[in-house]
Amino acid sequence: MTPVQAIIAKELRGYFVSPVVYVVGAIFLLIFGFLSYLYVVYAGYQAIQIMQMQGGQAQLNLNDLVFRNLFASMRFVLLIILPILTMRLFAEERKLRTFEFLMTSPIGINEIVAGKFVSVFLVFLSLLGLTGLVPTVLMLFSDFDWNPIWTGYLGMTLLGALFISVGLLASAITENQIVAAFLSFGMLLLIWLISGLGALLGDTTLGQIISYVSFMDHYDRLVRGLIDTKDLVYFFSSLAFMLFLTHRVVESSRWK
Amino acid sequence: MIDVQNITKRYGNLTAIDRVTFSVAKGEVLAFLGPNGAGKTTTMRILTCFMPATEGTAKVAGFDCADQPLEVKRRIGYLPETPPVYQEFTVSEYLTFVGRLRGMVGKNLSTALDQSIEKLALGSVRHRLIGNLSRGYRQRVGLAQAVLHDPPVLILDEPTVGLDPKQIIEIRDLIKSLAGSHSVILSTHILPEATAVCQRVVIISGGRIVAEDTPDQLSARLRHSEKISVTIKTPPDNCLTKLQSIAGILNVFQGQSAGTFLLECALGQDKRDEVARFVIANQWGLLELRTISMTLEDVFLQLTRHEEGMTPQVEQVSELPQATQETAS
């Protein structure tokens, strides 16, 4: 086991022996299930309307009516859920004074940051994996295109990774977990809301730049089933940038 | 093994340590003594590469702390002020994690684990959650962590805090047994501890080294006269003046109890023989006769008080009695 793996294992253990993952996971899955139920019922309701108006068998498009809405709503759910998972990462180490121990262990800050990131990402992936039950069950009752669902999951994975990296940064800034959670809520909401500003400015250069910085458009395209290199570049570069900032913040805490 | 040259650490305007220079040879145990806030922890943090020095160089086993931190970290076992333990781990899980962080694997790790558990007598709590252990056990787990990879250099920040007297003795014995093969720096403000385990003492106050020597020589250096305590069964009323009349006795003071007197004579002279003869000749009844050596406490207080008039760190130093009380309680 390499040091990074040791850190990942340690963090995972930290998650699974505390109630955090169970509570957060249960609520996440509950919300996901409830939203799916709402959208499916809504789709059924629309189908009945169409049948009444036009007569005959209406073709129900689950991709448009259920999954796209569901994935779009997940932005908000992830924004609430992930900061709760990430808030402890560095803040707790500082509070318990184990931060000094980690920093004096013969491993680089890169490895610490990577280990912590990967551990939450794995927790998140396993939660996301469990949501796969919804499309699997729906497949039994209806026919739909799986491709936009894969891109939707790709979108959620990338969005989740980005949120986690923002949460990691917030956790590195403060030793108070609550402050860390609110910092990441704040940062993520801000990145979200500036897309409104971008839309307001429209097709000007500034407007385009602002729209690009927000994750909204990039995520929307993936949810609609569109894989564009531009969006992938956005996610990977912003992820790298956030991890880089985290590294800097952790490093600079030594100088204070 | 450890070589510190003129390190200075400033936090903004506050100078935590000021041109500190010392070195530790291989196998030597060095105590860092000083009141709270003197700069002990800061110095240790610089040596363990947790924070860089503002000025000066620190080298451990030939590697510069600023340039090759990983090499330094590999050779150090460090116990910070608060034992760095994870509450949700059992003792052996925690130590396994620590070993893996240090790149130990397989059989290597399991033997090291068993050894450190044995060294610190943690066998009985091996499979218990650290969160449920008492302060003393946690401190020992912290120590086990520091010695796990058998590092050539050990840096221990107040290793015996929170332990009961028996455990303190065990830990001191452990540290003594490490001397010879390991270089150890330990900080403490418990002075007998320094006398008990260390070959050399560095006294630091207000961020500066005020003295550095062996415990014996330190007290010898600061002694201005030899002191003898004598206890007499039936002292006459004019006992003080009579004792004063013994040749070579400079001063006589009344001791704590009625029959006890403190006699002062010039440095390097032993007047016990004369005093004994005198008391016996007068038939006062000699109960006790001994020399009083200066304890490290006296040396320490003298040195740190000495600073008061000269440096601006008066407040830090004058806080000392209060500070020691705090830790005692």
Coordinates of C-alpha atoms in Angstrom, one line a residue:
Chain A
M1 CA 0.0 0.0 0.0
T2 CA 1.5 3.3 -1.0
P3 CA 1.1 6.4 1.2
V4 CA -1.6 7.8 -1.1
Q5 CA -3.6 4.6 -0.8
A6 CA -3.1 4.7 2.9
I7 CA -4.6 8.2 3.1
I8 CA -7.5 7.1 0.9
A9 CA -8.2 4.1 3.1
K10 CA -7.9 6.2 6.2
E11 CA -10.4 8.8 4.9
L12 CA -12.8 6.2 3.7
R13 CA -12.7 4.6 7.1
G14 CA -13.3 8.0 8.6
Y15 CA -16.4 8.3 6.4
F16 CA -17.9 4.9 7.0
V17 CA -17.4 4.7 10.8
S18 CA -19.0 8.1 11.3
P19 CA -22.7 8.5 10.6
V20 CA -22.1 11.3 8.0
V21 CA -22.0 9.1 5.0
Y22 CA -25.0 7.1 6.0
V23 CA -27.1 10.2 6.7
V24 CA -26.0 12.1 3.7
G25 CA -26.2 9.0 1.4
A26 CA -29.7 8.2 2.6
I27 CA -30.9 11.7 2.1
F28 CA -29.3 11.9 -1.3
L29 CA -30.8 8.6 -2.5
L30 CA -34.2 9.6 -1.0
I31 CA -34.2 12.9 -2.8
F32 CA -33.1 11.2 -6.0
G33 CA -35.8 8.6 -5.7
F34 CA -38.4 11.1 -4.9
L35 CA -37.5 13.4 -7.8
S36 CA -37.5 10.4 -10.2
Y37 CA -41.0 9.5 -8.9
L38 CA -42.3 13.0 -9.4
Y39 CA -41.0 13.3 -12.9
V40 CA -42.3 9.8 -13.8
V41 CA -45.7 10.6 -12.5
Y42 CA -45.6 14.0 -14.3
A43 CA -44.7 12.2 -17.5
G44 CA -47.5 9.8 -17.1
Y45 CA -49.9 12.6 -16.5
Q46 CA -48.8 14.4 -19.6
A47 CA -49.1 11.1 -21.6
I48 CA -52.8 10.8 -20.5
Q49 CA -53.4 14.4 -21.5
I50 CA -51.9 13.8 -25.0
M51 CA -54.0 10.6 -25.3
Q52 CA -57.2 12.4 -24.5
M53 CA -56.4 15.2 -26.9
Q54 CA -55.1 13.3 -29.8
G55 CA -56.5 9.8 -29.2
G56 CA -54.5 6.7 -29.7
Q57 CA -51.2 5.6 -28.2
A58 CA -48.8 8.4 -27.2
Q59 CA -45.1 7.8 -27.4
L60 CA -43.7 8.7 -24.0
N61 CA -40.2 10.1 -24.2
L62 CA -38.6 9.4 -20.8
N63 CA -35.4 11.0 -21.9
D64 CA -36.9 14.4 -22.2
L65 CA -39.6 14.1 -19.6
V66 CA -37.8 12.3 -16.8
F67 CA -34.0 12.1 -17.1
R68 CA -33.2 15.5 -18.4
N69 CA -35.2 17.1 -15.6
L70 CA -33.9 14.8 -13.1
F71 CA -30.3 15.3 -14.0
A72 CA -30.8 19.1 -14.2
S73 CA -32.2 19.1 -10.6
M74 CA -29.2 17.1 -9.4
R75 CA -27.1 20.3 -9.7
F76 CA -28.9 21.6 -6.7
V77 CA -28.9 18.4 -4.7
L78 CA -25.2 17.9 -5.2
L79 CA -24.6 21.5 -4.2
I80 CA -26.2 20.8 -0.9
I81 CA -24.8 17.3 -0.3
L82 CA -21.2 17.5 -1.4
P83 CA -20.1 20.3 0.9
I84 CA -21.3 18.3 3.8
L85 CA -19.1 15.4 2.7
T86 CA -16.0 17.6 2.1
M87 CA -16.2 19.9 5.0
R88 CA -14.3 17.7 7.4
L89 CA -11.4 16.9 5.1
F90 CA -8.8 19.4 6.3
A91 CA -10.8 21.3 8.9
E92 CA -11.0 18.2 11.1
E93 CA -7.3 17.5 10.8
R94 CA -6.6 21.0 12.0
K95 CA -9.1 20.8 14.8
L96 CA -7.7 17.5 16.1
R97 CA -4.1 18.7 15.6
T98 CA -3.4 15.8 13.3
F99 CA -2.6 18.3 10.5
E100 CA 0.9 18.8 11.9
F101 CA 1.4 15.1 11.9
L102 CA 0.4 14.7 8.3
M103 CA 2.6 17.6 7.3
T104 CA 5.6 16.2 9.1
S105 CA 5.1 12.7 7.5
P106 CA 7.4 11.9 4.7
I107 CA 4.8 12.5 2.0
G108 CA 4.2 15.5 -0.3
I109 CA 1.2 17.9 0.0
N110 CA 0.2 16.6 -3.5
E111 CA -0.3 13.2 -2.1
I112 CA -2.3 14.4 0.8
V113 CA -4.6 16.5 -1.4
A114 CA -4.9 13.7 -4.0
G115 CA -5.7 11.1 -1.3
K116 CA -8.4 13.2 0.3
F117 CA -9.9 14.2 -3.1
V118 CA -10.0 10.6 -4.3
S119 CA -11.6 9.3 -1.1
V120 CA -14.6 11.7 -1.3
F121 CA -14.8 11.1 -5.0
L122 CA -15.1 7.4 -4.4
V123 CA -17.8 7.9 -1.8
F124 CA -19.7 10.1 -4.3
L125 CA -19.3 7.6 -7.1
S126 CA -20.7 4.8 -5.0
L127 CA -23.7 7.0 -4.1
L128 CA -24.1 7.9 -7.8
G129 CA -23.8 4.2 -8.7
L130 CA -26.7 3.4 -6.4
T131 CA -28.9 5.9 -8.3
G132 CA -28.4 3.7 -11.4
L133 CA -31.3 1.7 -9.9
V134 CA -33.8 4.2 -11.2
P135 CA -33.0 4.0 -14.9
T136 CA -32.5 0.2 -14.6
V137 CA -36.0 -0.2 -13.1
L138 CA -37.6 2.2 -15.6
M139 CA -36.0 0.2 -18.4
L140 CA -38.3 -2.7 -17.5
F141 CA -41.4 -0.6 -18.2
S142 CA -40.4 1.6 -21.0
D143 CA -38.1 2.0 -23.9
F144 CA -35.6 4.9 -23.9
D145 CA -32.3 5.9 -25.3
W146 CA -29.4 5.1 -22.9
N147 CA -26.9 7.4 -24.5
P148 CA -28.1 10.7 -23.0
I149 CA -28.3 8.8 -19.7
W150 CA -24.6 7.9 -19.9
T151 CA -23.7 11.5 -20.7
G152 CA -25.9 12.7 -17.9
Y153 CA -24.0 10.4 -15.5
L154 CA -20.8 11.7 -17.0
G155 CA -22.0 15.2 -16.3
M156 CA -22.9 14.4 -12.7
T157 CA -19.6 12.8 -12.2
L158 CA -17.7 15.8 -13.5
L159 CA -19.9 18.2 -11.7
G160 CA -19.5 16.3 -8.5
A161 CA -15.7 16.2 -8.9
L162 CA -15.7 20.0 -9.4
F163 CA -17.9 20.5 -6.3
I164 CA -15.7 18.2 -4.3
S165 CA -12.6 20.1 -5.3
V166 CA -14.3 23.4 -4.3
G167 CA -15.3 21.8 -1.0
L168 CA -11.7 20.6 -0.4
L169 CA -10.4 24.1 -0.9
A170 CA -12.9 25.5 1.5
S171 CA -12.0 22.9 4.1
A172 CA -8.3 23.8 3.7
I173 CA -9.0 27.4 4.4
T174 CA -10.6 27.1 7.8
E175 CA -10.5 24.8 10.8
N176 CA -14.2 25.1 11.4
Q177 CA -16.2 22.5 9.6
I178 CA -19.4 24.6 9.5
V179 CA -17.5 27.5 8.1
A180 CA -16.0 25.2 5.5
A181 CA -19.4 23.9 4.5
F182 CA -20.8 27.4 4.1
L183 CA -17.8 28.6 2.3
S184 CA -18.2 25.9 -0.3
F185 CA -22.0 26.5 -0.5
G186 CA -21.2 30.2 -1.1
M187 CA -18.5 29.6 -3.7
L188 CA -20.6 27.1 -5.6
L189 CA -23.8 29.3 -5.5
L190 CA -21.7 32.2 -6.7
I191 CA -20.3 30.2 -9.6
W192 CA -23.9 29.1 -10.4
L193 CA -25.5 32.5 -10.1
I194 CA -23.0 34.3 -12.3
S195 CA -24.4 32.4 -15.2
G196 CA -27.4 34.7 -14.7
L197 CA -25.2 37.7 -15.1
G198 CA -23.7 36.1 -18.2
A199 CA -27.1 35.6 -19.7
L200 CA -27.9 39.2 -18.9
L201 CA -24.9 40.5 -20.7
G202 CA -25.8 38.3 -23.6
D203 CA -23.4 37.8 -26.5
T204 CA -20.8 40.3 -25.6
T205 CA -17.2 39.1 -24.9
L206 CA -17.6 39.6 -21.1
G207 CA -21.0 37.8 -21.2
Q208 CA -19.4 34.9 -22.9
I209 CA -16.5 34.7 -20.5
I210 CA -18.8 34.9 -17.5
S211 CA -21.1 32.2 -19.0
Y212 CA -18.0 30.0 -19.6
V213 CA -16.8 30.3 -16.0
S214 CA -20.1 29.1 -14.6
F215 CA -20.7 25.4 -14.8
M216 CA -24.4 25.8 -15.8
D217 CA -24.0 25.7 -19.6
H218 CA -21.4 23.0 -19.6
Y219 CA -23.5 20.8 -17.4
D220 CA -26.7 21.5 -19.4
R221 CA -25.1 20.3 -22.6
L222 CA -23.9 17.1 -21.1
V223 CA -27.4 16.5 -19.6
R224 CA -28.9 17.1 -23.1
G225 CA -26.7 14.3 -24.4
L226 CA -24.0 16.5 -25.9
I227 CA -20.4 15.8 -25.4
D228 CA -18.3 18.8 -26.3
T229 CA -14.5 19.0 -25.8
K230 CA -15.0 22.5 -24.7
D231 CA -17.1 21.3 -21.7
L232 CA -14.7 18.5 -20.8
V233 CA -11.8 21.0 -20.9
Y234 CA -13.8 23.3 -18.7
F235 CA -14.4 20.6 -16.1
F236 CA -10.9 19.2 -16.1
S237 CA -9.2 22.6 -16.0
S238 CA -11.4 24.0 -13.3
L239 CA -10.9 20.8 -11.3
A240 CA -7.1 21.1 -11.7
F241 CA -7.2 24.7 -10.8
M242 CA -9.2 24.1 -7.6
L243 CA -6.8 21.3 -6.5
F244 CA -3.9 23.6 -7.3
L245 CA -5.4 26.3 -5.1
T246 CA -6.0 23.7 -2.3
H247 CA -2.3 22.7 -2.6
R248 CA -1.3 26.4 -2.3
V249 CA -3.5 27.0 0.7
V250 CA -2.2 23.9 2.5
E251 CA 1.3 24.9 1.7
S252 CA 0.8 28.5 2.8
S253 CA -0.6 27.4 6.2
R254 CA 2.9 26.3 7.1
W255 CA 4.2 29.8 6.7
K256 CA 1.8 31.4 9.1
Chain B
M1 CA 22.9 14.7 13.9
I2 CA 21.0 17.9 14.4
D3 CA 22.6 21.2 13.6
V4 CA 20.8 24.4 14.0
Q5 CA 22.5 27.7 13.0
N6 CA 21.1 31.1 13.9
I7 CA 17.5 30.3 13.2
T8 CA 15.0 33.1 13.7
K9 CA 11.3 32.8 13.3
R10 CA 9.0 35.9 13.1
Y11 CA 5.3 35.9 13.1
G12 CA 4.6 39.4 11.7
N13 CA 6.1 41.6 14.3
L14 CA 6.4 39.0 17.0
T15 CA 9.8 37.2 17.1
A16 CA 9.1 33.7 18.4
I17 CA 12.8 32.6 18.3
D18 CA 15.8 34.8 17.9
R19 CA 19.1 33.5 16.5
V20 CA 18.9 30.1 18.1
T21 CA 22.0 28.0 17.6
F22 CA 22.6 24.5 19.0
S23 CA 23.5 21.0 17.9
V24 CA 22.8 17.5 19.0
A25 CA 25.3 14.7 18.5
K26 CA 24.4 11.2 17.5
G27 CA 23.0 9.3 20.5
E28 CA 22.6 12.3 22.7
V29 CA 19.5 13.4 24.6
L30 CA 19.0 17.1 24.7
A31 CA 16.3 18.8 26.8
F32 CA 14.7 22.0 25.8
L33 CA 13.7 23.9 28.9
G34 CA 11.7 27.1 29.0
P35 CA 8.6 28.7 30.2
N36 CA 5.5 28.5 28.1
G37 CA 5.8 30.6 25.0
A38 CA 9.6 30.6 25.0
G39 CA 9.8 29.2 21.5
K40 CA 10.3 25.5 22.2
T41 CA 7.5 24.3 20.0
T42 CA 8.4 26.7 17.3
T43 CA 12.0 25.4 17.2
M44 CA 10.7 21.8 17.0
R45 CA 8.3 22.7 14.2
I46 CA 11.1 24.1 12.2
L47 CA 13.2 21.0 12.8
T48 CA 10.4 18.7 11.7
C49 CA 9.9 20.9 8.5
F50 CA 6.4 21.8 9.6
M51 CA 7.2 25.4 9.1
P52 CA 10.2 27.1 7.6
A53 CA 12.5 29.4 9.6
T54 CA 12.5 33.1 8.7
E55 CA 16.3 33.1 8.8
G56 CA 19.1 30.7 9.5
T57 CA 19.6 27.0 8.6
A58 CA 18.5 23.8 10.4
K59 CA 20.0 20.5 9.3
V60 CA 19.0 17.0 10.4
A61 CA 21.3 14.1 9.5
G62 CA 23.0 16.3 7.0
F63 CA 19.8 17.3 5.2
D64 CA 18.6 20.9 5.1
C65 CA 15.1 21.3 6.5
A66 CA 14.2 23.9 3.9
D67 CA 15.7 22.2 0.9
Q68 CA 15.2 18.5 1.4
P69 CA 12.2 18.3 3.7
L70 CA 11.2 14.7 2.6
E71 CA 14.6 13.3 3.5
V72 CA 14.5 15.1 6.9
K73 CA 11.0 13.9 7.6
R74 CA 12.0 10.3 6.8
R75 CA 14.6 10.4 9.6
I76 CA 12.5 12.0 12.2
G77 CA 10.0 10.7 14.7
Y78 CA 7.9 13.5 16.0
L79 CA 5.5 13.7 18.9
P80 CA 3.7 17.1 18.7
E81 CA 2.2 18.8 21.8
T82 CA -1.1 17.1 21.3
P83 CA -0.8 13.5 20.4
P84 CA -1.8 13.3 16.7
V85 CA -4.3 10.4 16.9
Y86 CA -7.5 9.6 15.1
Q87 CA -10.3 8.8 17.5
E88 CA -12.1 6.4 15.2
F89 CA -9.1 4.1 14.8
T90 CA -8.0 1.3 17.0
V91 CA -4.4 1.5 18.3
S92 CA -3.1 -1.1 15.8
E93 CA -5.1 0.3 12.9
Y94 CA -3.7 3.8 13.6
L95 CA -0.1 2.6 13.9
T96 CA -0.6 0.6 10.7
F97 CA -1.7 3.8 8.9
V98 CA 1.3 5.7 10.3
G99 CA 3.6 2.9 9.1
R100 CA 2.1 3.0 5.6
L101 CA 2.4 6.7 5.4
R102 CA 6.1 6.2 6.0
G103 CA 6.3 3.7 3.3
M104 CA 6.5 0.6 5.4
V105 CA 4.9 -2.6 4.1
G106 CA 4.3 -6.2 4.9
K107 CA 6.4 -8.0 7.4
N108 CA 8.5 -5.0 8.0
L109 CA 5.5 -3.1 9.2
S110 CA 4.0 -5.8 11.3
T111 CA 7.3 -6.4 13.2
A112 CA 7.7 -2.6 13.8
L113 CA 4.1 -2.5 14.9
D114 CA 4.6 -5.2 17.5
Q115 CA 7.8 -3.7 18.7
S116 CA 6.5 -0.3 19.3
I117 CA 3.3 -1.7 21.0
E118 CA 5.6 -3.7 23.3
K119 CA 7.9 -0.8 24.0
L120 CA 5.1 1.4 25.1
A121 CA 3.1 -1.3 26.8
L122 CA 0.0 -0.8 24.7
G123 CA -0.7 -4.5 24.3
S124 CA -3.8 -4.4 26.4
V125 CA -5.4 -1.6 24.4
R126 CA -4.2 -2.8 21.0
H127 CA -7.7 -3.4 19.6
R128 CA -9.5 -0.6 21.4
L129 CA -10.6 2.7 19.7
I130 CA -8.3 5.5 20.5
G131 CA -11.3 7.7 21.1
N132 CA -12.1 5.6 24.2
L133 CA -8.6 5.7 25.7
S134 CA -7.5 7.9 28.5
R135 CA -5.1 10.8 28.1
G136 CA -2.1 8.8 29.2
Y137 CA -2.7 6.0 26.8
R138 CA -3.2 8.5 23.9
Q139 CA 0.1 10.1 24.8
R140 CA 1.7 6.7 24.6
V141 CA 0.1 5.9 21.3
G142 CA 1.5 9.2 20.1
L143 CA 4.9 8.1 21.3
A144 CA 4.5 4.7 19.7
Q145 CA 3.8 6.5 16.5
A146 CA 7.0 8.5 16.8
V147 CA 9.3 5.5 17.4
L148 CA 7.5 3.1 15.0
H149 CA 9.9 3.5 12.1
D150 CA 12.9 3.5 14.4
P151 CA 14.1 6.9 13.3
P152 CA 17.6 8.1 14.1
V153 CA 16.2 11.4 15.4
L154 CA 13.3 11.8 17.8
I155 CA 11.7 15.1 18.6
L156 CA 9.3 14.9 21.5
D157 CA 7.3 17.9 22.6
E158 CA 6.5 17.4 26.2
P159 CA 6.4 13.6 26.1
T160 CA 5.3 13.0 29.7
V161 CA 2.4 15.4 29.9
G162 CA -0.8 13.7 31.1
L163 CA 0.9 10.5 32.3
D164 CA 0.7 9.2 35.8
P165 CA 3.9 9.0 37.9
K166 CA 4.5 5.3 37.1
Q167 CA 4.1 5.9 33.4
I168 CA 6.3 9.0 33.5
I169 CA 9.1 6.8 34.9
E170 CA 8.5 4.2 32.2
I171 CA 8.6 6.8 29.5
R172 CA 11.8 8.3 30.9
D173 CA 13.3 4.8 30.9
L174 CA 12.3 4.4 27.4
I175 CA 13.9 7.6 26.4
K176 CA 17.0 6.7 28.2
S177 CA 17.1 3.4 26.5
L178 CA 16.8 5.2 23.1
A179 CA 19.9 7.3 23.9
G180 CA 23.0 6.0 22.4
S181 CA 21.4 4.8 19.2
H182 CA 19.0 7.8 18.7
S183 CA 19.4 11.5 19.0
V184 CA 16.6 12.9 21.0
I185 CA 15.3 16.4 21.6
L186 CA 12.6 16.7 24.2
S187 CA 11.0 19.8 25.5
T188 CA 9.7 20.1 28.9
H189 CA 9.0 22.5 31.7
I190 CA 9.3 19.8 34.3
L191 CA 12.8 20.3 35.5
P192 CA 13.6 17.0 37.2
E193 CA 12.7 15.3 34.0
A194 CA 15.5 17.1 32.2
T195 CA 17.9 16.1 35.0
A196 CA 16.7 12.6 34.9
V197 CA 17.0 11.8 31.2
C198 CA 19.2 14.3 29.5
Q199 CA 22.9 14.7 29.0
R200 CA 22.5 18.3 28.0
V201 CA 20.1 21.0 28.7
V202 CA 19.3 24.1 26.6
I203 CA 17.4 26.7 28.5
I204 CA 15.4 29.0 26.2
S205 CA 13.6 32.1 27.3
G206 CA 11.9 34.8 25.3
G207 CA 13.0 33.0 22.1
R208 CA 16.7 33.1 23.0
I209 CA 19.0 30.5 24.4
V210 CA 20.1 31.7 27.8
A211 CA 22.2 28.7 28.8
E212 CA 23.4 25.4 27.4
D213 CA 25.3 22.8 29.4
T214 CA 24.9 19.6 31.3
P215 CA 22.5 19.8 34.3
D216 CA 25.3 19.5 36.8
Q217 CA 27.5 22.1 35.3
L218 CA 24.7 24.5 34.9
S219 CA 24.0 24.4 38.6
A220 CA 27.7 24.6 39.4
R221 CA 28.1 27.6 37.1
L222 CA 25.4 29.6 38.7
R223 CA 26.3 28.7 42.3
H224 CA 28.0 31.6 44.1
S225 CA 28.7 29.7 47.3
E226 CA 28.5 26.2 48.9
K227 CA 25.6 25.6 51.2
I228 CA 25.3 23.2 54.1
S229 CA 22.2 22.3 55.9
V230 CA 22.6 21.3 59.5
T231 CA 19.8 20.0 61.9
I232 CA 20.5 20.2 65.6
K233 CA 18.5 18.5 68.3
T234 CA 18.8 21.1 71.1
P235 CA 20.0 24.4 69.6
P236 CA 20.9 27.1 72.2
D237 CA 19.4 30.6 71.8
N238 CA 22.5 32.1 70.3
C239 CA 23.0 29.2 68.0
L240 CA 23.2 31.5 64.9
T241 CA 26.1 33.6 66.1
K242 CA 27.9 30.5 67.4
L243 CA 27.7 28.8 64.1
Q244 CA 28.9 31.9 62.5
S245 CA 32.0 31.8 64.5
I246 CA 33.2 28.6 62.8
A247 CA 36.2 29.4 60.6
G248 CA 35.2 29.7 56.9
I249 CA 31.5 30.1 57.4
L250 CA 30.3 33.3 55.7
N251 CA 26.7 33.4 56.6
V252 CA 24.1 31.5 58.7
F253 CA 20.4 31.5 58.1
Q254 CA 17.6 29.9 60.1
G255 CA 16.1 27.0 58.1
Q256 CA 12.5 26.0 57.8
S257 CA 12.2 24.1 61.1
A258 CA 13.5 25.3 64.4
G259 CA 16.6 23.2 64.6
T260 CA 17.7 23.6 61.0
F261 CA 20.3 26.1 59.9
L262 CA 21.7 26.9 56.5
L263 CA 25.4 27.7 56.4
E264 CA 27.1 29.4 53.5
C265 CA 30.8 29.1 52.8
A266 CA 33.1 30.1 49.9
L267 CA 32.9 28.3 46.6
G268 CA 34.9 25.1 46.4
Q269 CA 35.2 24.6 50.2
D270 CA 33.6 21.8 52.1
K271 CA 33.1 22.7 55.8
R272 CA 31.0 19.8 56.8
D273 CA 33.7 18.2 58.8
E274 CA 34.3 21.4 60.9
V275 CA 30.6 22.0 61.4
A276 CA 30.1 18.4 62.6
R277 CA 33.0 18.7 65.1
F278 CA 31.8 22.0 66.3
V279 CA 28.2 20.8 67.0
I280 CA 29.4 17.6 68.6
A281 CA 31.9 19.4 70.8
N282 CA 29.1 21.6 72.0
Q283 CA 26.9 18.6 72.6
W284 CA 23.9 20.1 70.8
G285 CA 23.0 16.8 69.2
L286 CA 23.7 16.5 65.5
L287 CA 20.7 15.0 63.6
E288 CA 21.5 15.8 60.0
L289 CA 24.3 17.3 58.0
R290 CA 24.3 17.7 54.2
T291 CA 25.3 19.9 51.3
I292 CA 22.6 21.6 49.3
S293 CA 23.2 21.5 45.6
M294 CA 21.4 23.9 43.4
T295 CA 18.4 22.2 41.7
L296 CA 17.7 22.9 38.1
E297 CA 14.7 24.8 39.3
D298 CA 16.9 27.4 40.9
V299 CA 19.1 27.6 37.8
F300 CA 16.1 27.9 35.6
L301 CA 14.4 30.6 37.7
Q302 CA 17.6 32.5 38.1
L303 CA 18.3 32.4 34.3
T304 CA 14.9 33.3 33.2
R305 CA 14.5 36.0 35.8
H306 CA 17.9 37.4 34.9
E307 CA 16.4 38.3 31.6
E308 CA 13.8 40.5 33.0
G309 CA 15.8 43.7 33.4
M310 CA 17.6 43.3 30.2
T311 CA 15.2 42.3 27.5
P312 CA 11.7 43.5 26.5
Q313 CA 10.2 40.0 27.1
V314 CA 9.6 40.9 30.8
E315 CA 6.0 39.9 30.7
Q316 CA 6.5 36.5 29.2
V317 CA 9.0 35.6 31.8
S318 CA 7.1 37.0 34.8
E319 CA 4.1 34.9 33.7
L320 CA 6.2 31.8 34.6
P321 CA 4.8 30.9 38.0
Q322 CA 1.3 31.2 36.8
A323 CA 2.0 29.2 33.7
T324 CA 3.6 26.3 35.6
Q325 CA 0.6 26.2 37.9
E326 CA -1.7 25.9 34.9
T327 CA 0.0 22.9 33.6
A328 CA 0.2 21.3 37.0
S329 CA -3.6 21.5 37.5

